[in-house]
Amino acid sequence: MKLTVWTYEGPPHVGAMRVATGMKGLHYVLHAPQGDTYADLLFTMIERRDHRPPVTYTTFQARDLGSDTAGLFKRACQDAYDRFKPEAIIVGASCTAELIQDDPGGLAETMGLPIPVIPLELPSYQRKENFGADETFFQIVRHLAKPAEKTARVSCNIIGPTALGFRHRDDVQEITNLLYELGIEVNVTAPMGATPGDIARMGQAHFNVLLYPETGEQAARHCEKTFGQPYTKVVPIGAGATWDFIEEIRMLSGSTAQIDSDRLRQSWWSRSVDSTYLTGKRVFIFGDGTHVKTAARIARDEMGFEVAGMGCYNREYARDVRTLAKEYGVEALITDDYLAVERAIETLQPEMILGTQMERHIGKRLGIPCAVISAPVHVQDFPARYSPQMGFEGANVIFDTWIHPLVMGLEEHLLHMFREDFEFNDAAGPSHHGGHAAPQAAPAPDAAAAAAPQDDNVIWLSEAEKELKKIPFFVRGKARRNTEFYATERGLHEISLDTLYEAKAHFAR
Amino acid sequence: MNDQMTPPPALGCRSAPVLKQRGQREVFCGLTGIIWLHRKMQDAFFLVVGSRTCAHLLQSAAGVMIFAEPRFGTAILEESDLAGLNDAHAELDREVETLLARRPDIRQLFLVGSCPSEVIKLDLSRAAERLTQLYAPKVRVLEYSGSGIETTFTQGEDACLASMVPVLPDTQERNLVVVGALPDVVEDQMLSLLADMGVGPVQVLPARTIDADVAVGPNTVFALTQPFLSDTHAALVRRGARHLAAPFPLGEEGTTAWLAAIAAEFGVTQDTFDAVTEAPRRRARQAVAQAAEALDGKSVFFFPDSQLEIPLARFLTRECGMTAIEVGSPYIHDEIHGPDLDLLPAGPQISEGQDVDLQLDRCRAARPDLTVCGLGLANPLEAEGLSTKWAIELVFTPVHFYEQAGDLASLFARPLRRKRILNGPALEAAQ
Ligand code: SF4
């Protein structure tokens, strides 16, 4: 038993729903109690879908338990077939139905439906949403995809995008265009937008582009083994990764087509002098494994940030993220407990968080700016405008998204110079956010900081404390930490005004 | 008080035939009630013993995450808990110990059962007893079921309140207990109306903290402010209390009728009643009339959701000029919904329970001007050109009593007004 307040991932059957809802002509019959129908709203409200997810829930009740839940399942299955006439059905159990052991797969098989029926085994008490999506898509491919002659022109499948995915809609468009520029046709994009019929002809492609390992890796491996389709290992998030991805595609396809990279503005934007202030900003990165790995590279190599810490919530990627963290000289935090993430952020006092909606809330509380880089998704992660993360346009979008929460270069200097100006001070926050951003944000670092001295047995003398308060909020945490570190290292128990400035000089870069 | 009252219809809906279908139900489970109950009871913590699905439901139903650390959480069952129930009990004790150590402000702990905990027959009443002994008198531990196999949406609040009734202290005093979780501001309005009429002593269930002196006995009368409290009703009757049946205090008419039932019981004179209610009644009528302008002459179709559907249909038809096509409720109890059904003019199909696909067919065929439904159905129906009101907003927003009557009408009017605004330029261009 584990006490949880907020979760990064839903149960595995929600992952299966993301696959089913992304596809067309597929129906999911889910043995589940009525309350589990809440999951529909994830798609209709968060993603603003204009159709109900193609899911029929059996909605068994307590009084059915003693009698015939199996019969109920078969009726629901038959009704769903009659009403929706899908090309294929996937069947499975939610956490509760798993306990009553009706075996939806076996039951559905005996019904003799004239379409493929694909049983899902998703262990609800061990695994989570991403696994559910990955496994479901794998089973669909395993059951439906047939060996086929390769297309005459070089083609590939795009694998991994699902309903309710973080920017999947726009990533697919961006990468489809990029592949087109390279002279490669997209045979099937799946699960998003694919019908069971499309899945059947996936074997025609020459190779696979795996956009989201979290939700497509098993299927990609299966296709490699069964159809001899190699798959891409680079996830094209960030400018560097996009170039690597292009290189990988050239290797796989033999394409020599030139790429017009004029629209990649991110590289110059980052080099322009206006961006100097980004140098060495300490960032903490948290999210799903794939987005964290790509974000780390962008942060260090393309933005000039210092990666102060990183971690992921999906254990499947623990090994990858640990290896990467070692390379960056930081400790990896692998956890799905947001309180542990909050503690890590509080201790590290980064100047910025690159995280999920959870970290955005943590940042709000601690007064640390945050940009969102990964699922779990929120209605804000489905903007009306085109807003990919992948490819060149993705790199541009990421640049804008990441600097948006920050106080900008010249403004930062002005804040330092006029820090006691009653109007133009840190409580006013980044000027492009309106007047209300900082008042909640500013007190938090103080509150967090006030507790710190006792821990380390270093006392701030009142003059030094006063001076510290004059430092703008977005560097105050760092100044406090550095000074305390400096004092502790030298065995000082008091921090005076001099200590503060000695530390400042020591850490100057 | 009758001079301004609309007379009841010649034929109401109380004896109308009820359509009962069985199929997929598109509703939340009772866990959802925790979202508002944990705000109401300031010293209570709700510990769901369930699965990742339960945690995910709470997170999704809350819509936005309430990041002031909420007073609820889910103890997620893991493979090892399913293997042996004794171990599960030990695990639960351990989780409760950590929780209470971390949150010394907690005085009431609710263990909330879920589908998984019920299917594996994890006996939470045994756990609650054991934990009460351990933590009394500082913390009181109760349990109830919010599971989807036992409860529908608002029934979670019913189960929660019903679990509190047996432990309320005894009294021989004549008192009024008002039952149902209302936003504090609305509750205060209600209490002051009753106080002005000289009705008292009045207590409220659920109280804001455990120290409140809610007591019950053979001289207690009680009034419900929410139509989904049938188990709590039964539990109070078992304690000897008597129910004051009345329409629910939604809209001007409902509020007046609800207060009148209490006034009659406590011998409030007509003059006093009028003096206390006249001004707020006038305000309420005025506010409703303004907001209802968009609703007049329009039709409405209710999918079953919160059990508020029948009183709301009564309000919309009698005070806002709407026509009801279908009024679906997850459950209908004559004792509780009867007075509202009496007032609801005959005509609409009354339905109990649901086969969502069949009901969607009926809704599409009827093409109502406004459809009241859950979040899973709203956008798909909008995309088909229907206007919808999400039912969940009705339990998250202050809508009861006089001063909120106008807001209640506005909630329904807003989707129609919005459609009119957005369609405006297009229609003009077309003409
Ligand atoms: S229906 Fe049951 S399993 Fe689903 S969220 Fe509600 S209590 Fe949990």
Short mmCIF file of N, CA and C in Angstrom, two decimals, chain A residues 1-7 9-11 13 33-38 40-42 44-45 48-52 55-57 59-65 83-84 95-96 99-100 125-126 128 336 338 358 361 365, chain B residues 22-29 47 51-53 56-57 59-60 66-67 70 73-79 81-82 88 91 95 115-116 119 148-152 331 356-357 360-361 375-377 379-380 383 390:
data_model
loop_
_atom_site.label_atom_id
_atom_site.label_comp_id
_atom_site.label_asym_id
_atom_site.label_seq_id
_atom_site.Cartn_x
_atom_site.Cartn_y
_atom_site.Cartn_z
N MET A 1 0.85 -1.19 0.00
CA MET A 1 0.00 0.00 0.00
C MET A 1 0.89 1.24 0.00
N LYS A 2 0.48 2.21 -0.79
CA LYS A 2 1.30 3.40 -0.87
C LYS A 2 0.40 4.62 -0.96
N LEU A 3 0.62 5.56 -0.05
CA LEU A 3 -0.24 6.75 -0.03
C LEU A 3 0.13 7.69 -1.17
N THR A 4 -0.88 8.05 -1.94
CA THR A 4 -0.64 8.89 -3.12
C THR A 4 -1.65 10.02 -3.13
N VAL A 5 -1.19 11.21 -3.43
CA VAL A 5 -2.14 12.31 -3.59
C VAL A 5 -2.31 12.63 -5.07
N TRP A 6 -1.24 12.97 -5.73
CA TRP A 6 -1.32 13.23 -7.18
C TRP A 6 -0.46 12.20 -7.89
N THR A 7 -0.91 11.76 -9.03
CA THR A 7 -0.16 10.73 -9.74
C THR A 7 0.31 11.27 -11.10
N GLU A 9 0.99 9.16 -13.59
CA GLU A 9 0.40 8.30 -14.61
C GLU A 9 -0.90 7.71 -14.09
N GLY A 10 -1.84 7.51 -15.00
CA GLY A 10 -3.07 6.82 -14.67
C GLY A 10 -2.84 5.32 -14.70
N PRO A 11 -3.92 4.55 -14.50
CA PRO A 11 -3.80 3.09 -14.55
C PRO A 11 -3.58 2.62 -15.99
N HIS A 13 -5.24 0.76 -18.01
CA HIS A 13 -6.33 0.75 -18.99
C HIS A 13 -6.54 2.14 -19.59
N PRO A 33 -16.31 -0.95 -13.38
CA PRO A 33 -17.46 -0.33 -12.70
C PRO A 33 -17.75 1.06 -13.25
N GLN A 34 -18.95 1.57 -12.95
CA GLN A 34 -19.42 2.82 -13.55
C GLN A 34 -18.48 4.01 -13.34
N GLY A 35 -17.88 4.08 -12.14
CA GLY A 35 -17.05 5.25 -11.85
C GLY A 35 -15.88 5.39 -12.80
N ASP A 36 -15.44 4.26 -13.38
CA ASP A 36 -14.28 4.31 -14.27
C ASP A 36 -14.58 5.07 -15.56
N THR A 37 -15.86 5.36 -15.81
CA THR A 37 -16.19 6.15 -17.01
C THR A 37 -15.67 7.58 -16.90
N TYR A 38 -15.16 7.96 -15.73
CA TYR A 38 -14.57 9.30 -15.60
C TYR A 38 -13.51 9.51 -16.69
N ASP A 40 -13.44 9.10 -19.70
CA ASP A 40 -13.90 9.76 -20.92
C ASP A 40 -13.59 11.25 -20.91
N LEU A 41 -13.70 11.86 -19.73
CA LEU A 41 -13.55 13.32 -19.68
C LEU A 41 -12.11 13.76 -19.95
N LEU A 42 -11.15 12.83 -19.74
CA LEU A 42 -9.77 13.18 -20.06
C LEU A 42 -9.69 13.56 -21.54
N THR A 44 -12.51 14.15 -23.68
CA THR A 44 -13.48 15.14 -24.15
C THR A 44 -13.20 16.52 -23.56
N MET A 45 -12.64 16.58 -22.38
CA MET A 45 -12.41 17.88 -21.76
C MET A 45 -10.96 18.35 -21.93
N ARG A 48 -10.26 18.16 -25.55
CA ARG A 48 -11.39 18.79 -26.26
C ARG A 48 -11.86 17.97 -27.44
N ARG A 49 -11.85 16.67 -27.33
CA ARG A 49 -12.32 15.84 -28.45
C ARG A 49 -13.80 16.04 -28.67
N ASP A 50 -14.21 15.98 -29.94
CA ASP A 50 -15.62 16.19 -30.23
C ASP A 50 -16.38 14.87 -30.36
N HIS A 51 -15.71 13.76 -30.01
CA HIS A 51 -16.40 12.47 -29.99
C HIS A 51 -16.12 11.77 -28.68
N ARG A 52 -17.08 10.93 -28.28
CA ARG A 52 -16.80 10.12 -27.10
C ARG A 52 -15.68 9.15 -27.46
N VAL A 55 -15.17 3.60 -26.33
CA VAL A 55 -15.03 2.66 -25.22
C VAL A 55 -16.42 2.32 -24.67
N THR A 56 -16.69 1.04 -24.54
CA THR A 56 -17.90 0.60 -23.85
C THR A 56 -17.49 0.00 -22.52
N TYR A 57 -18.06 0.52 -21.46
CA TYR A 57 -17.77 0.01 -20.12
C TYR A 57 -18.93 -0.90 -19.70
N THR A 59 -19.88 -1.45 -16.68
CA THR A 59 -20.43 -0.81 -15.48
C THR A 59 -21.19 -1.79 -14.58
N PHE A 60 -20.50 -2.86 -14.21
CA PHE A 60 -21.13 -3.81 -13.27
C PHE A 60 -21.25 -3.20 -11.89
N GLN A 61 -22.26 -3.65 -11.16
CA GLN A 61 -22.49 -3.13 -9.82
C GLN A 61 -22.34 -4.25 -8.79
N ALA A 62 -22.41 -3.88 -7.53
CA ALA A 62 -22.22 -4.87 -6.48
C ALA A 62 -23.20 -6.03 -6.63
N ARG A 63 -24.46 -5.69 -6.98
CA ARG A 63 -25.46 -6.76 -7.04
C ARG A 63 -25.19 -7.73 -8.19
N ASP A 64 -24.38 -7.32 -9.17
CA ASP A 64 -24.05 -8.24 -10.27
C ASP A 64 -22.98 -9.24 -9.86
N LEU A 65 -22.21 -8.89 -8.82
CA LEU A 65 -21.01 -9.67 -8.52
C LEU A 65 -21.33 -11.13 -8.23
N ARG A 83 -23.73 -1.77 -32.42
CA ARG A 83 -23.95 -0.33 -32.54
C ARG A 83 -22.84 0.36 -33.31
N PHE A 84 -21.60 0.00 -33.03
CA PHE A 84 -20.48 0.78 -33.59
C PHE A 84 -19.83 0.12 -34.80
N CYS A 95 -8.92 -2.28 -13.00
CA CYS A 95 -8.37 -2.85 -11.76
C CYS A 95 -9.39 -3.72 -11.02
N THR A 96 -10.66 -3.28 -10.97
CA THR A 96 -11.67 -4.04 -10.22
C THR A 96 -12.01 -5.33 -10.94
N LEU A 99 -9.82 -8.29 -10.53
CA LEU A 99 -9.99 -9.06 -9.29
C LEU A 99 -11.09 -10.11 -9.41
N ILE A 100 -12.11 -9.85 -10.24
CA ILE A 100 -13.19 -10.84 -10.31
C ILE A 100 -12.92 -11.91 -11.36
N TYR A 125 -2.25 -3.68 -10.88
CA TYR A 125 -1.66 -3.45 -9.56
C TYR A 125 -0.14 -3.41 -9.63
N GLN A 126 0.41 -3.51 -10.85
CA GLN A 126 1.86 -3.43 -10.98
C GLN A 126 2.29 -2.34 -11.93
N LYS A 128 1.47 0.87 -15.07
CA LYS A 128 0.76 2.14 -15.19
C LYS A 128 0.42 2.48 -16.63
N ASP A 336 7.76 8.37 -8.44
CA ASP A 336 6.48 8.89 -8.90
C ASP A 336 5.76 9.56 -7.73
N TYR A 338 5.30 12.93 -5.96
CA TYR A 338 5.60 14.33 -6.25
C TYR A 338 6.16 15.06 -5.02
N MET A 358 2.79 19.09 -12.60
CA MET A 358 3.01 18.95 -11.15
C MET A 358 4.12 19.88 -10.70
N HIS A 361 3.17 23.47 -10.47
CA HIS A 361 2.55 23.84 -9.19
C HIS A 361 3.58 23.95 -8.08
N ARG A 365 4.58 27.30 -5.85
CA ARG A 365 4.64 27.36 -4.40
C ARG A 365 5.99 27.88 -3.92
N ARG B 22 -31.38 -0.56 -18.30
CA ARG B 22 -30.11 -1.01 -17.73
C ARG B 22 -29.10 -1.17 -18.83
N GLY B 23 -28.04 -0.47 -18.74
CA GLY B 23 -26.97 -0.59 -19.72
C GLY B 23 -25.79 0.16 -19.17
N GLN B 24 -24.95 0.69 -20.06
CA GLN B 24 -23.81 1.44 -19.55
C GLN B 24 -24.28 2.71 -18.86
N ARG B 25 -23.75 2.92 -17.65
CA ARG B 25 -24.04 4.16 -16.92
C ARG B 25 -22.81 5.05 -17.05
N GLU B 26 -23.03 6.28 -17.45
CA GLU B 26 -21.91 7.21 -17.65
C GLU B 26 -21.94 8.18 -16.47
N VAL B 27 -21.46 7.74 -15.32
CA VAL B 27 -21.50 8.58 -14.11
C VAL B 27 -20.22 8.36 -13.30
N PHE B 28 -19.94 9.31 -12.46
CA PHE B 28 -18.83 9.16 -11.52
C PHE B 28 -19.22 8.19 -10.40
N CYS B 29 -18.24 7.73 -9.64
CA CYS B 29 -18.54 6.96 -8.45
C CYS B 29 -18.53 7.90 -7.25
N LEU B 47 -9.16 9.11 3.45
CA LEU B 47 -8.16 8.18 2.96
C LEU B 47 -8.87 7.08 2.16
N SER B 51 -7.29 1.78 -5.74
CA SER B 51 -6.31 1.49 -6.77
C SER B 51 -5.80 2.79 -7.39
N ARG B 52 -4.89 2.65 -8.33
CA ARG B 52 -4.41 3.80 -9.07
C ARG B 52 -5.55 4.49 -9.82
N THR B 53 -6.55 3.68 -10.23
CA THR B 53 -7.70 4.26 -10.91
C THR B 53 -8.41 5.25 -9.99
N HIS B 56 -6.52 8.39 -9.71
CA HIS B 56 -6.60 9.12 -10.98
C HIS B 56 -7.97 9.77 -11.15
N LEU B 57 -9.01 9.08 -10.70
CA LEU B 57 -10.35 9.67 -10.75
C LEU B 57 -10.40 10.95 -9.93
N GLN B 59 -8.04 12.90 -9.02
CA GLN B 59 -7.21 13.92 -9.64
C GLN B 59 -7.92 14.53 -10.86
N SER B 60 -8.57 13.68 -11.64
CA SER B 60 -9.22 14.17 -12.86
C SER B 60 -10.51 14.90 -12.55
N ILE B 66 -5.65 20.86 -6.71
CA ILE B 66 -5.70 21.82 -5.62
C ILE B 66 -4.39 21.63 -4.88
N PHE B 67 -3.49 22.58 -5.04
CA PHE B 67 -2.15 22.24 -4.58
C PHE B 67 -1.83 22.64 -3.16
N PRO B 70 -4.00 18.77 -0.29
CA PRO B 70 -5.40 18.47 -0.02
C PRO B 70 -5.52 17.50 1.15
N GLY B 73 -6.29 11.50 0.12
CA GLY B 73 -5.24 10.74 -0.55
C GLY B 73 -5.74 9.33 -0.80
N THR B 74 -5.00 8.60 -1.60
CA THR B 74 -5.38 7.23 -1.88
C THR B 74 -4.27 6.30 -1.40
N ALA B 75 -4.64 5.33 -0.57
CA ALA B 75 -3.69 4.27 -0.25
C ALA B 75 -3.85 3.24 -1.36
N ILE B 76 -2.88 3.23 -2.26
CA ILE B 76 -3.02 2.37 -3.45
C ILE B 76 -2.63 0.94 -3.11
N LEU B 77 -3.58 0.02 -3.35
CA LEU B 77 -3.34 -1.39 -3.10
C LEU B 77 -2.31 -1.92 -4.10
N GLU B 78 -1.41 -2.72 -3.59
CA GLU B 78 -0.42 -3.31 -4.48
C GLU B 78 -0.58 -4.81 -4.46
N GLU B 79 0.10 -5.44 -5.39
CA GLU B 79 0.03 -6.90 -5.54
C GLU B 79 0.08 -7.60 -4.18
N ASP B 81 -0.72 -6.58 -1.24
CA ASP B 81 -1.90 -6.38 -0.40
C ASP B 81 -3.03 -7.32 -0.82
N LEU B 82 -3.04 -7.68 -2.09
CA LEU B 82 -4.11 -8.55 -2.58
C LEU B 82 -3.90 -9.97 -2.10
N ALA B 88 -2.64 -6.53 4.50
CA ALA B 88 -3.24 -5.29 4.04
C ALA B 88 -3.65 -4.43 5.23
N GLU B 91 -0.58 -2.91 6.69
CA GLU B 91 -0.12 -1.84 5.81
C GLU B 91 -0.95 -0.57 6.03
N GLU B 95 0.23 3.16 7.12
CA GLU B 95 -0.03 4.39 6.35
C GLU B 95 -0.73 5.44 7.21
N CYS B 115 -14.05 0.10 -5.08
CA CYS B 115 -14.38 -1.20 -5.70
C CYS B 115 -13.35 -2.28 -5.34
N PRO B 116 -12.06 -2.00 -5.57
CA PRO B 116 -11.10 -3.06 -5.25
C PRO B 116 -11.14 -3.48 -3.78
N VAL B 119 -14.19 -5.66 -3.35
CA VAL B 119 -14.15 -6.97 -4.01
C VAL B 119 -13.23 -7.92 -3.25
N GLY B 148 -17.60 2.51 -6.86
CA GLY B 148 -18.46 2.58 -8.03
C GLY B 148 -19.40 1.40 -8.14
N ILE B 149 -19.14 0.33 -7.41
CA ILE B 149 -20.10 -0.78 -7.47
C ILE B 149 -21.23 -0.57 -6.46
N GLU B 150 -21.04 0.36 -5.53
CA GLU B 150 -22.08 0.63 -4.53
C GLU B 150 -22.70 2.01 -4.68
N THR B 151 -21.92 2.98 -5.13
CA THR B 151 -22.41 4.36 -5.07
C THR B 151 -22.22 5.11 -6.39
N THR B 152 -23.14 6.03 -6.62
CA THR B 152 -23.10 6.88 -7.81
C THR B 152 -22.85 8.33 -7.38
N TYR B 331 -31.16 7.79 -9.17
CA TYR B 331 -32.08 7.10 -8.26
C TYR B 331 -33.23 8.02 -7.93
N VAL B 356 -26.69 4.53 -21.52
CA VAL B 356 -26.28 5.82 -22.07
C VAL B 356 -26.47 5.90 -23.58
N ASP B 357 -26.24 4.79 -24.29
CA ASP B 357 -26.36 4.86 -25.75
C ASP B 357 -27.81 5.07 -26.16
N LEU B 360 -28.76 8.63 -25.33
CA LEU B 360 -28.21 9.55 -26.33
C LEU B 360 -29.06 9.56 -27.59
N ASP B 361 -29.55 8.37 -27.99
CA ASP B 361 -30.44 8.29 -29.16
C ASP B 361 -31.68 9.17 -28.93
N LEU B 375 -19.33 15.42 -17.94
CA LEU B 375 -18.22 15.97 -18.72
C LEU B 375 -17.82 15.10 -19.91
N GLY B 376 -18.09 13.81 -19.79
CA GLY B 376 -17.71 12.92 -20.89
C GLY B 376 -18.58 13.12 -22.12
N LEU B 377 -19.80 13.64 -21.91
CA LEU B 377 -20.74 13.76 -23.03
C LEU B 377 -20.82 15.17 -23.58
N ASN B 379 -18.80 17.86 -24.65
CA ASN B 379 -18.20 18.30 -25.91
C ASN B 379 -18.68 17.51 -27.11
N PRO B 380 -18.80 16.18 -27.01
CA PRO B 380 -19.35 15.45 -28.17
C PRO B 380 -20.74 15.95 -28.56
N ALA B 383 -20.49 19.29 -30.24
CA ALA B 383 -20.01 19.13 -31.62
C ALA B 383 -21.15 18.73 -32.56
N TRP B 390 -22.60 21.29 -18.06
CA TRP B 390 -22.01 20.17 -17.33
C TRP B 390 -22.64 20.12 -15.96
#
